[in-house]
């Protein structure tokens, strides 16, 4: 067995505090070189087994930090003498101050990562880059849709239109800063889902999945502590996903073989041919029956005319009896054709059914087995919380609107992090999740951007896992509740309608927890107004022009203009970058259908199959420099380009402009301050509805309203 010593240089963020502010020295942290010496045993190029990982933090001689860090041993280890957790990276105590740590855990579905979690994330990013640069590392085949720049120092996302493969799709990574029982700090790392060829993530320092469906080796969820959280994981119940999957795959193979059986296909073809011939013969007989019926009717008329001069009732009666006998004979013929055809069809059906019954029985068996295996799989996911309580997927999701767990529930990074933390008796302090690599084709995910835990899969799970932990209340529940802080600017008013300029961060209509909105203000100001009042809406974070109707008739007339798209609208926005860097034209049209991302509300996604049409014209106004440095660095501030742009929406879908701006097949540049599809900024969302042109609902006069963007 060959032994290889793997070394890499990694940067780690050393935070520096001033009072209660987590300020940064030298562009956010002291740039320190970490010499990572990792010894691996190599069985094959693609089969590395992690053995040891010692990380030495060597501080640079930065003037601001050298005095406090001089002559101090700075060891960042994956384990210590009083803790043998190989998945934990310790954070030396001199690198943080207790009073600057969060007092409660941030609400995981809407938060800004704490600086200490960002520092851990930066180290993880460096580790990921080191993996990709080492051609002998098993993860080197996973480029996550990234490639190196010419200078080899940074990574950029590859062409968004490149077909996805197992190695070029991005992934969500996460870190969890925890407090150990001895009061020291460390952090854990995990990734969502799985990586092809990586059966045991813990061999590379990442938290293991709650249930490892790729390995049936009996393992204890808490490294040998059978009483930790319900006993051993994988084979505790005798359930083997690999075995069950193999049996289902064998059923699928048998079903495919039976469906492709030449004899079955022949019998099915014979059945279809017999059905067609029978249908044709019966159709022909019935057509002939109709023809003969018309002929007999004509014969009756002719006989009546012939006997009109010399009526002889006996002759006509004899004639009518002959016609009735012909009719009965034809009816018997039709019934005979039908009976003969049905007999032939039944014979062919029985022949085909002999083989098809076996196929359908196997399909029913597979369906029942698949449902049973899925329920058994859900039961393997036993989620632990800080109170040592466990619960599986089925009861957790039974209380949700879905009723059952969606695909992939429990495999996200956050549940893996919390599971390992609670198993080891750690207390979560702060978390951060970031996207690494290329965005999925239907979603907006930006390389290196932070994202909250998803709602559809993780919110029910974390609701259980964080039970008993001091967690911040949902900040979204409080947004917009401070009445009177923002005021509406009235642009126009007459007896029929009102036009206002809505400030950003004010709701158009009341929310679930927020009553203060444009609608509530209008109701208070115009108590005698009838109808829905608001003719259209703007997102809470979007500022700009809103039209209000004072009566139902006016509302109907104005809304018809929006529906018929005779209203001209223009939005102004700031983009976090320039179009030249993304090979986008300065003027054009974005046509990406949108649909609600039900597992990540309120996000929208591009959906070419079931999405609603969404079209936006755009035009670049100018490019401008922006100071991209919010720290105390003495270095020259880095200038970053931003783009001022006009959007002309043809349709009005939810988050249309935000998705069209940020999506890789749109402009691939988020709007500044977009905390859903981009990242937060000093100012909230830089999107303003600044131009509106419509016809007055009574006079028909064309009205134009213009409000300059507040950014």
Tab-separated table of N, CA and C in Angstrom, residues 489 491 501 543-545 570 572 644 646 688-691 705-711:
chain	number	residue	atom	x	y	z
A	489	UNK	N	-45.893	58.965	-0.222
A	489	UNK	CA	-45.919	60.215	-0.978
A	489	UNK	C	-47.065	60.132	-1.977
A	491	UNK	N	-48.838	61.187	-5.200
A	491	UNK	CA	-48.456	61.782	-6.485
A	491	UNK	C	-49.651	62.365	-7.228
A	501	UNK	N	-46.380	56.879	-4.040
A	501	UNK	CA	-45.009	56.380	-4.149
A	501	UNK	C	-44.710	55.576	-2.889
A	543	UNK	N	-39.560	49.710	-4.077
A	543	UNK	CA	-40.181	51.026	-3.924
A	543	UNK	C	-40.795	51.437	-5.254
A	544	UNK	N	-41.692	52.445	-5.188
A	544	UNK	CA	-42.193	52.987	-6.434
A	544	UNK	C	-43.688	53.219	-6.491
A	545	UNK	N	-44.183	53.375	-7.717
A	545	UNK	CA	-45.528	53.870	-7.991
A	545	UNK	C	-46.573	52.769	-7.847
A	570	UNK	N	-41.951	50.944	-16.128
A	570	UNK	CA	-40.487	50.915	-16.206
A	570	UNK	C	-39.924	50.889	-14.792
A	572	UNK	N	-36.303	50.819	-12.433
A	572	UNK	CA	-34.866	51.102	-12.387
A	572	UNK	C	-34.242	50.218	-11.321
A	644	UNK	N	-26.435	50.401	-13.575
A	644	UNK	CA	-27.786	50.965	-13.465
A	644	UNK	C	-28.537	50.573	-14.743
A	646	UNK	N	-32.566	49.769	-16.762
A	646	UNK	CA	-34.018	49.883	-16.831
A	646	UNK	C	-34.608	48.537	-17.215
A	688	UNK	N	-36.776	49.878	-8.195
A	688	UNK	CA	-37.726	50.982	-8.046
A	688	UNK	C	-38.635	51.062	-9.262
A	689	UNK	N	-39.953	51.046	-8.997
A	689	UNK	CA	-40.950	51.227	-10.057
A	689	UNK	C	-41.132	52.719	-10.272
A	690	UNK	N	-40.365	53.282	-11.205
A	690	UNK	CA	-40.279	54.735	-11.327
A	690	UNK	C	-41.074	55.368	-12.439
A	691	UNK	N	-41.711	54.557	-13.301
A	691	UNK	CA	-42.453	55.143	-14.429
A	691	UNK	C	-43.709	54.322	-14.659
A	705	UNK	N	-46.725	59.136	-14.822
A	705	UNK	CA	-46.160	59.403	-13.500
A	705	UNK	C	-44.700	58.965	-13.494
A	706	UNK	N	-43.842	59.826	-12.946
A	706	UNK	CA	-42.404	59.550	-12.909
A	706	UNK	C	-41.884	59.889	-11.514
A	707	UNK	N	-41.135	58.950	-10.919
A	707	UNK	CA	-40.493	59.173	-9.633
A	707	UNK	C	-39.061	58.661	-9.739
A	708	UNK	N	-38.111	59.527	-9.438
A	708	UNK	CA	-36.706	59.129	-9.530
A	708	UNK	C	-36.372	58.058	-8.499
A	709	UNK	N	-35.467	57.174	-8.846
A	709	UNK	CA	-35.046	56.106	-7.937
A	709	UNK	C	-34.304	56.694	-6.745
A	710	UNK	N	-34.522	56.184	-5.548
A	710	UNK	CA	-33.866	56.720	-4.348
A	710	UNK	C	-32.457	56.172	-4.135
A	711	UNK	N	-31.844	55.625	-5.171
A	711	UNK	CA	-30.487	55.084	-5.040
A	711	UNK	C	-29.658	55.464	-6.263
